[in-house]
XYZ file of C-alpha atoms in Angstrom:
580
model
C 34.584 -93.075 109.030
C 34.733 -90.758 106.015
C 38.416 -90.082 106.689
C 39.193 -93.800 106.615
C 36.908 -94.477 103.647
C 36.892 -91.324 101.484
C 34.633 -93.072 98.985
C 31.770 -93.005 101.477
C 31.948 -89.219 101.653
C 31.026 -89.096 97.968
C 27.622 -90.556 98.805
C 26.768 -87.339 100.593
C 24.964 -85.239 98.034
C 25.243 -87.977 95.395
C 22.383 -87.376 92.974
C 20.665 -89.446 90.344
C 22.301 -87.332 87.653
C 25.711 -88.158 89.101
C 24.819 -91.855 89.013
C 23.918 -91.636 85.321
C 27.181 -89.826 84.545
C 29.231 -92.438 86.406
C 27.439 -95.351 84.719
C 27.982 -93.855 81.261
C 31.647 -93.129 82.015
C 32.040 -96.647 83.417
C 30.617 -98.182 80.233
C 33.039 -96.142 78.145
C 35.909 -97.212 80.379
C 34.945 -100.875 80.113
C 35.110 -100.782 76.312
C 38.794 -99.864 76.564
C 39.509 -101.861 79.729
C 38.541 -105.349 78.511
C 41.071 -105.644 75.649
C 43.708 -103.769 77.645
C 43.355 -106.137 80.605
C 43.956 -109.197 78.443
C 46.802 -107.484 76.588
C 48.610 -106.562 79.792
C 48.211 -110.083 81.148
C 49.869 -111.327 77.957
C 52.625 -108.737 78.457
C 53.294 -110.115 81.950
C 53.245 -113.708 80.701
C 50.150 -114.552 82.753
C 46.892 -116.210 81.605
C 44.441 -113.728 80.008
C 41.849 -114.040 82.749
C 44.304 -112.680 85.318
C 44.183 -109.325 83.577
C 40.390 -109.315 83.850
C 40.612 -110.266 87.531
C 43.035 -107.361 88.079
C 40.436 -105.039 86.555
C 37.673 -106.003 89.005
C 38.511 -106.083 92.726
C 41.100 -103.229 92.705
C 38.563 -100.829 91.184
C 36.123 -101.426 94.060
C 38.835 -100.982 96.690
C 40.053 -97.755 95.128
C 36.502 -96.429 94.958
C 36.310 -97.002 98.703
C 39.748 -95.724 99.786
C 40.874 -93.419 96.965
C 40.873 -89.632 97.198
C 40.638 -88.866 93.459
C 37.347 -88.826 91.575
C 38.786 -89.912 88.229
C 41.739 -92.243 88.821
C 41.357 -95.635 87.140
C 43.153 -98.464 88.950
C 43.675 -101.794 87.248
C 46.099 -103.544 84.898
C 48.671 -101.198 83.343
C 51.672 -101.877 81.122
C 54.320 -100.717 83.605
C 53.063 -102.736 86.584
C 52.456 -105.746 84.332
C 55.990 -105.999 82.982
C 57.430 -105.396 86.467
C 55.260 -108.131 87.974
C 55.942 -110.489 85.076
C 59.694 -109.930 85.313
C 59.682 -110.555 89.080
C 57.596 -113.724 88.702
C 59.757 -115.081 85.873
C 62.953 -114.542 87.892
C 61.580 -116.121 91.075
C 61.619 -119.749 89.958
C 58.179 -120.192 91.537
C 54.931 -121.013 89.720
C 54.030 -117.800 87.905
C 50.699 -117.070 89.540
C 51.984 -117.974 92.994
C 54.810 -115.465 92.540
C 52.374 -112.890 91.121
C 50.147 -113.285 94.183
C 53.040 -112.802 96.613
C 54.321 -109.754 94.728
C 50.857 -108.177 94.712
C 50.414 -108.802 98.439
C 53.886 -107.555 99.382
C 53.503 -104.471 97.203
C 50.121 -103.748 98.746
C 51.369 -104.173 102.307
C 54.288 -101.804 101.651
C 51.987 -99.159 100.177
C 49.582 -99.529 103.092
C 52.441 -99.019 105.545
C 53.732 -95.987 103.631
C 50.298 -94.411 103.701
C 49.479 -95.282 107.307
C 52.814 -93.927 108.587
C 52.800 -90.883 106.304
C 56.107 -91.922 104.722
C 55.130 -91.410 101.105
C 57.730 -88.661 100.783
C 60.486 -91.311 100.990
C 59.852 -92.285 97.383
C 60.879 -88.764 96.376
C 64.450 -90.032 96.524
C 63.703 -91.456 93.077
C 64.293 -88.266 91.101
C 62.506 -87.126 87.962
C 65.545 -87.788 85.676
C 65.745 -91.345 87.041
C 62.077 -91.941 86.242
C 62.428 -90.429 82.770
C 65.318 -92.732 81.886
C 63.669 -95.744 83.521
C 60.319 -95.280 81.766
C 61.968 -94.728 78.372
C 63.893 -97.988 78.764
C 60.764 -99.797 79.966
C 58.923 -98.639 76.840
C 61.612 -100.226 74.658
C 61.632 -103.437 76.701
C 57.855 -103.692 76.470
C 57.907 -103.083 72.728
C 60.617 -105.694 72.106
C 58.889 -108.199 74.399
C 55.806 -108.060 72.182
C 57.651 -108.638 68.900
C 57.390 -112.411 69.312
C 53.587 -112.360 69.441
C 53.469 -109.781 66.640
C 55.645 -111.960 64.384
C 54.090 -115.282 65.330
C 57.224 -116.533 67.128
C 57.333 -118.444 70.405
C 60.242 -116.554 71.912
C 61.485 -117.043 75.464
C 60.992 -114.147 77.847
C 64.027 -112.180 78.881
C 64.716 -109.529 81.472
C 67.166 -107.466 79.431
C 67.228 -106.110 75.902
C 69.998 -108.483 74.863
C 68.252 -111.564 76.271
C 65.005 -110.556 74.563
C 66.751 -110.196 71.202
C 68.531 -113.534 71.737
C 65.155 -115.127 72.507
C 63.694 -113.781 69.268
C 66.656 -114.988 67.200
C 66.561 -118.432 68.813
C 62.775 -118.876 68.455
C 61.872 -122.061 66.552
C 60.148 -121.788 63.199
C 59.826 -118.655 61.160
C 57.723 -115.552 60.963
C 54.067 -116.268 60.269
C 52.873 -114.010 57.470
C 49.205 -113.863 58.451
C 50.032 -113.189 62.094
C 52.381 -110.395 61.109
C 49.814 -108.919 58.730
C 47.079 -108.871 61.359
C 49.397 -107.501 64.057
C 50.926 -104.840 61.803
C 47.519 -103.728 60.542
C 46.182 -103.528 64.101
C 49.221 -101.516 65.222
C 48.908 -99.104 62.323
C 45.188 -98.573 62.960
C 45.751 -98.024 66.676
C 48.516 -95.477 66.097
C 46.471 -93.631 63.481
C 43.413 -93.614 65.726
C 45.417 -92.275 68.653
C 46.705 -89.449 66.476
C 43.712 -88.558 64.305
C 40.476 -90.092 65.677
C 39.417 -87.098 67.773
C 40.353 -84.670 64.981
C 38.215 -86.567 62.461
C 35.291 -86.777 64.886
C 35.632 -83.050 65.639
C 35.428 -82.235 61.949
C 32.367 -84.480 61.723
C 30.701 -82.332 64.384
C 30.761 -84.871 67.227
C 30.854 -83.070 70.578
C 32.338 -84.123 73.947
C 31.987 -86.397 75.780
C 30.829 -88.558 72.881
C 33.801 -87.493 70.758
C 36.208 -88.843 73.381
C 34.097 -91.947 73.957
C 34.081 -92.858 70.275
C 37.782 -92.114 69.849
C 38.700 -94.324 72.808
C 36.429 -97.086 71.519
C 38.585 -97.536 68.424
C 40.868 -100.122 70.132
C 37.810 -102.266 70.866
C 36.742 -102.020 67.220
C 40.264 -102.890 66.057
C 40.263 -105.969 68.317
C 36.927 -107.083 66.846
C 38.227 -106.684 63.289
C 41.423 -108.554 64.229
C 39.379 -111.415 65.704
C 37.313 -111.648 62.512
C 40.479 -111.632 60.395
C 42.084 -114.327 62.551
C 39.023 -116.534 62.158
C 39.302 -116.320 58.362
C 42.964 -117.303 58.016
C 44.915 -120.324 59.297
C 47.531 -120.648 62.038
C 46.984 -117.358 63.825
C 47.501 -117.814 67.561
C 44.675 -116.603 69.790
C 44.461 -116.237 73.544
C 43.347 -119.040 75.805
C 39.680 -119.111 76.688
C 39.257 -117.522 80.125
C 37.061 -119.423 82.609
C 33.484 -118.160 82.867
C 33.558 -117.794 86.633
C 33.995 -115.296 89.423
C 37.549 -114.334 90.383
C 38.922 -117.081 92.663
C 39.749 -116.351 96.270
C 43.229 -117.697 96.979
C 45.393 -117.655 100.085
C 49.143 -117.046 99.847
C 51.712 -119.721 100.737
C 52.946 -119.709 104.338
C 56.564 -120.573 103.510
C 58.577 -117.384 104.251
C 61.345 -118.120 101.717
C 59.454 -116.988 98.571
C 58.278 -113.873 100.390
C 61.840 -112.956 101.322
C 63.212 -113.633 97.836
C 60.536 -111.459 96.163
C 60.816 -108.597 98.660
C 63.325 -106.457 96.656
C 61.229 -106.720 93.487
C 58.057 -105.856 95.390
C 59.738 -102.797 96.925
C 60.714 -101.502 93.480
C 57.206 -102.115 92.138
C 55.684 -100.299 95.124
C 57.898 -97.270 94.503
C 57.120 -97.134 90.793
C 53.379 -97.606 91.282
C 53.194 -94.940 93.980
C 55.297 -92.361 92.119
C 53.545 -92.766 88.772
C 50.109 -93.183 90.333
C 50.278 -90.066 92.497
C 51.630 -88.101 89.534
C 48.498 -88.984 87.535
C 46.215 -88.278 90.500
C 47.858 -84.897 91.181
C 47.564 -83.931 87.528
C 43.842 -84.665 87.497
C 43.323 -83.037 90.897
C 44.992 -79.854 89.697
C 42.943 -79.851 86.534
C 39.703 -80.182 88.505
C 40.752 -78.115 91.557
C 40.291 -81.018 93.938
C 42.126 -81.832 97.146
C 44.360 -84.902 97.128
C 46.057 -86.839 99.905
C 49.279 -88.634 98.942
C 49.013 -90.838 102.030
C 45.404 -91.628 101.169
C 46.439 -92.553 97.639
C 49.119 -94.863 99.000
C 46.563 -96.609 101.221
C 44.102 -96.926 98.328
C 46.718 -98.367 95.968
C 47.911 -100.733 98.686
C 44.403 -102.005 99.374
C 43.814 -102.455 95.638
C 47.022 -104.475 95.264
C 46.195 -106.736 98.215
C 42.688 -107.317 96.839
C 44.109 -108.178 93.425
C 46.548 -110.685 94.898
C 43.788 -112.424 96.852
C 41.454 -112.667 93.833
C 43.712 -114.201 91.199
C 45.138 -111.000 89.747
C 48.539 -109.321 89.712
C 49.793 -105.902 90.790
C 47.486 -103.112 89.556
C 48.522 -99.557 88.814
C 47.071 -96.219 87.820
C 46.327 -95.851 84.113
C 46.907 -92.381 82.702
C 44.878 -93.034 79.554
C 41.882 -94.540 81.359
C 41.968 -91.902 84.111
C 41.957 -89.141 81.505
C 39.136 -90.954 79.704
C 37.055 -91.080 82.903
C 37.607 -87.364 83.395
C 36.761 -86.484 79.797
C 33.734 -88.786 79.782
C 32.067 -86.816 82.542
C 32.637 -89.149 85.494
C 31.586 -87.511 88.752
C 33.268 -89.902 91.201
C 35.552 -92.936 91.273
C 32.401 -95.089 91.286
C 32.675 -94.891 87.490
C 35.639 -97.296 87.666
C 33.594 -99.593 89.918
C 30.818 -99.639 87.321
C 33.423 -100.427 84.659
C 34.618 -103.329 86.822
C 31.044 -104.658 87.018
C 30.829 -104.616 83.227
C 34.173 -106.437 82.978
C 32.826 -109.051 85.397
C 29.727 -109.448 83.242
C 31.872 -109.884 80.127
C 33.975 -112.498 81.903
C 30.898 -114.484 82.960
C 29.018 -114.339 79.648
C 31.458 -113.669 76.799
C 34.459 -115.877 77.566
C 34.040 -117.672 74.237
C 34.270 -114.565 72.024
C 37.196 -113.313 74.072
C 39.166 -116.421 73.121
C 38.983 -115.345 69.467
C 41.291 -112.370 70.065
C 44.628 -112.907 68.286
C 47.755 -112.555 70.379
C 49.282 -110.360 67.677
C 46.474 -107.809 68.015
C 46.880 -107.683 71.796
C 50.621 -107.207 71.294
C 49.852 -104.308 68.964
C 47.564 -102.806 71.607
C 50.360 -102.956 74.187
C 52.918 -101.462 71.795
C 50.631 -98.584 70.871
C 49.930 -97.823 74.534
C 53.525 -97.647 75.784
C 54.638 -94.868 73.449
C 53.464 -92.401 76.073
C 56.033 -93.722 78.553
C 58.770 -91.909 76.619
C 58.385 -88.249 77.627
C 60.480 -86.580 74.932
C 59.704 -82.995 75.906
C 60.660 -83.532 79.541
C 63.846 -85.393 78.573
C 64.896 -82.569 76.257
C 64.142 -80.066 79.005
C 66.439 -81.907 81.446
C 69.216 -82.077 78.842
C 68.974 -78.311 78.393
C 68.877 -77.719 82.132
C 71.655 -79.876 83.591
C 74.414 -82.061 82.199
C 74.591 -83.979 85.461
C 70.893 -84.881 85.432
C 71.111 -85.668 81.709
C 73.878 -88.151 82.533
C 71.595 -89.711 85.169
C 68.898 -90.216 82.514
C 71.394 -91.900 80.179
C 72.821 -94.081 82.967
C 69.389 -95.224 84.160
C 68.255 -95.856 80.591
C 71.316 -97.954 79.756
C 71.316 -99.867 83.055
C 67.636 -100.790 82.683
C 68.088 -102.023 79.120
C 71.309 -103.946 79.706
C 71.025 -105.136 83.318
C 67.281 -105.488 83.820
C 64.439 -103.632 85.449
C 65.406 -104.079 89.087
C 69.058 -103.179 88.597
C 68.149 -100.270 86.334
C 65.930 -98.499 88.833
C 68.287 -99.251 91.728
C 71.332 -97.908 89.893
C 69.362 -94.888 88.715
C 68.136 -94.062 92.221
C 71.661 -94.341 93.640
C 73.008 -92.205 90.792
C 70.343 -89.575 91.483
C 71.234 -89.432 95.170
C 74.965 -89.367 94.355
C 74.377 -86.549 91.870
C 72.505 -84.549 94.487
C 75.250 -85.084 97.066
C 77.925 -84.113 94.537
C 76.120 -80.911 93.566
C 75.416 -80.117 97.219
C 79.093 -80.581 98.097
C 80.057 -77.750 95.733
C 78.526 -74.621 97.260
C 78.815 -71.458 95.228
C 80.546 -68.597 97.018
C 80.660 -65.369 95.040
C 81.823 -61.779 95.511
C 79.209 -59.031 95.291
C 79.430 -55.513 93.892
C 76.952 -52.656 93.810
C 75.170 -52.174 90.471
C 74.008 -48.591 90.057
C 71.297 -49.362 87.470
C 69.651 -51.983 89.655
C 70.397 -50.247 92.970
C 71.336 -53.646 94.287
C 74.361 -55.814 95.069
C 74.934 -58.486 92.423
C 77.433 -61.227 91.638
C 80.772 -59.958 90.327
C 81.276 -63.076 88.196
C 77.768 -63.285 86.741
C 76.641 -59.685 86.311
C 79.949 -58.015 85.309
C 80.109 -55.582 88.224
C 83.189 -54.593 90.204
C 84.073 -55.116 93.852
C 83.295 -51.493 94.739
C 82.331 -51.807 98.401
C 85.835 -51.861 99.921
C 86.994 -51.653 102.630
C 83.940 -53.886 103.119
C 84.220 -57.130 101.162
C 80.813 -58.703 100.458
C 80.602 -62.469 99.832
C 77.466 -64.527 99.276
C 76.926 -68.225 100.028
C 74.397 -69.743 97.644
C 73.619 -73.084 99.282
C 72.569 -74.490 102.636
C 75.519 -75.603 104.732
C 75.944 -79.190 105.909
C 78.826 -81.500 106.739
C 79.345 -82.477 103.109
C 80.084 -78.996 101.786
C 81.438 -76.880 104.651
C 85.061 -77.729 103.845
C 84.682 -76.551 100.270
C 82.755 -73.463 101.430
C 85.488 -72.494 103.906
C 88.182 -72.902 101.242
C 86.258 -70.672 98.826
C 85.685 -67.995 101.469
C 89.371 -67.868 102.378
C 90.426 -67.875 98.715
C 88.225 -64.874 97.904
C 89.276 -63.017 101.073
C 92.934 -63.491 100.095
C 92.262 -61.671 96.812
C 91.506 -58.468 98.734
C 94.207 -57.872 101.364
C 93.019 -54.269 101.783
C 89.585 -55.383 103.028
C 88.983 -54.484 106.683
C 85.452 -55.850 107.055
C 83.761 -58.979 105.729
C 80.002 -59.077 105.188
C 78.600 -62.526 104.394
C 75.257 -62.507 102.577
C 73.292 -65.542 103.882
C 70.215 -65.102 101.688
C 70.841 -68.392 99.904
C 71.382 -70.392 103.110
C 68.126 -71.988 104.226
C 69.575 -74.435 106.731
C 72.797 -75.098 108.586
C 73.957 -78.100 110.601
C 76.487 -78.406 113.416
C 79.389 -78.733 110.968
C 78.314 -75.544 109.227
C 78.103 -73.658 112.521
C 81.529 -74.941 113.557
C 83.002 -73.750 110.252
C 81.550 -70.246 110.649
C 82.716 -70.064 114.278
C 86.225 -71.046 113.207
C 86.185 -68.555 110.354
C 85.023 -65.655 112.540
C 87.588 -66.451 115.239
C 90.503 -66.671 112.780
C 89.558 -63.538 110.838
C 89.021 -61.382 113.908
C 92.500 -62.361 115.103
C 93.700 -60.823 111.829
C 91.718 -57.647 112.559
C 89.004 -58.426 109.951
C 85.567 -57.644 111.334
C 82.861 -60.141 110.256
C 79.127 -59.495 109.910
C 76.163 -61.310 108.354
C 73.230 -60.112 106.263
C 69.776 -61.542 105.408
C 69.877 -64.251 108.047
C 66.730 -66.385 108.143
C 64.984 -66.828 111.484
C 66.011 -70.489 112.112
C 69.637 -69.518 111.465
C 69.335 -66.517 113.768
C 68.325 -68.837 116.605
C 71.360 -71.010 115.897
C 73.625 -67.935 115.909
C 72.170 -66.749 119.233
C 73.145 -70.065 120.839
C 76.732 -69.822 119.562
C 79.287 -68.045 121.763
C 81.482 -67.167 118.759
C 78.699 -65.993 116.440
C 76.450 -64.212 118.943
C 78.592 -61.017 119.040
C 78.580 -60.689 115.232
C 76.394 -57.944 113.786
C 73.424 -59.123 111.707
C 71.866 -56.808 109.126
C 68.499 -56.863 107.371
C 70.026 -56.513 103.909
C 73.389 -56.127 102.239
C 73.038 -52.386 101.582
C 72.463 -51.544 105.247
C 75.232 -53.898 106.276
C 77.763 -52.262 103.963
C 76.803 -48.757 105.141
C 77.039 -49.745 108.809
C 80.377 -51.497 108.406
C 81.828 -48.614 106.396
C 80.767 -46.255 109.171
C 82.461 -48.554 111.671
C 85.644 -48.464 109.586
C 85.562 -44.638 109.468
C 84.990 -44.531 113.218
C 87.942 -46.821 113.778
C 90.056 -44.662 111.439
C 89.209 -41.502 113.392
C 89.937 -43.318 116.631
C 93.297 -44.446 115.283
C 94.161 -40.893 114.193
C 93.193 -39.506 117.613
C 95.298 -42.111 119.375
C 98.240 -41.369 117.065
C 98.017 -37.614 117.731
C 97.780 -38.226 121.476
C 100.780 -40.477 121.408
C 102.725 -37.873 119.420
C 101.932 -35.165 122.007
C 103.066 -37.444 124.789
C 106.308 -38.082 122.908
C 106.853 -34.327 122.497
C 106.460 -34.111 118.721
């Protein structure tokens, strides 16, 4: 039972002190969660109460199924804009589309977790995610400009359509709305940068320092609501209903489910990849075990619960998860307690919530998405690889210009194509002995000479598969042709971790052709799986295999000397027979 419901295992040894810590952390979480939930609903284009619904049921499901003690599941900017974009494109009623997307996303995540197929999402590479998230941050920011400026702009799925919607919006910029939104944005950015520093200098200690710093957005929303009440024509959110989240059943018509399936698949991938990244980060920080399959099941259950209770697709919030950790939460029950507080706010404070200006919520969204652009990691990729840097740029541009779904799809395909291209170009290099290091090193990289002749040493630096064996064979033959005086070839296989049937066939062909030309072939540093493959090959089985390159060179040199002496003996014998 505990394996199926990891949350139940936390009850074992759960003490009163742990309960107090989780309640306090949950209260701190709720202060940030309430305005964020309404802001992210506005970002998606959904009614404000849907954000609050998304903050309730998913938190309870994650507390039951989740394997992390600090992950906060609920409305997040990334999942919100993805769900809103999918719903807007569907042509269906918004909340009906949102429900289907949440259910489909949840079912996919449940299947991934149950079948242990979470590793499939690893085909979305880190450069693809970096470019995708950077573009999403810009799209989110631009999408909120209408509310910040007091314009009723149409939603768009691309950067160009969003800008066109802003330019075509009726009326003009509302000064008071802009003033309130700009002031809220400035305060939020300043608080994010300096609040904890100021509190530290004031002598406030953790966890209260973190709690107060993260409460600033709530205070800013209160001040914005007061300001909006004092000036005319500032748009505020609709009053949410003071009721429990509604239980709704999805439509039975299969057509909308089929049409929304591609969007749901993309959302499932993004939620799982970003969510497990947050969970792994916190698990490593706290030295806790984490199950990726368990996380997939927990996120899937949370998404299904959200779809059935009037919400949209939830995700894992990095800021709220870090807040739970820093606030002293002992288990994921802290998020469940936060959800209870959100439910209480929904039932009793719906009126005050309707005073929140849309511009302030837009400012809250814009201040939160800055973290989606990971500048340090992007710069690191640009320094590391031009190919992966190009993938970042391609994904970034495709997402901005073609839309979210096309952007991630093109980026994923580009990442796979980049991997296949790099894998199809195996590096084959000549080795020479370096006296200072007492080791064989690359002739091209380490400026050493080919000093092992008559034994020529070549190294293959990549696993061999059908896509690169042709290039590998060409490189081997090209380097062999440079040394016509070589009598033995030693192939260093240290960099070859795997080999398929095409790779074996290439090596068999190479050995057969070279031995016909009186060039003896041996292998060094052959890993155990490759040794088993060689033992099953009739052509490769007779080849000598050496523990390291040094021993291989010595043995093959000795073989050459032995052959030389044998040749001399045979020549002398033949001369005696001829009477010389």
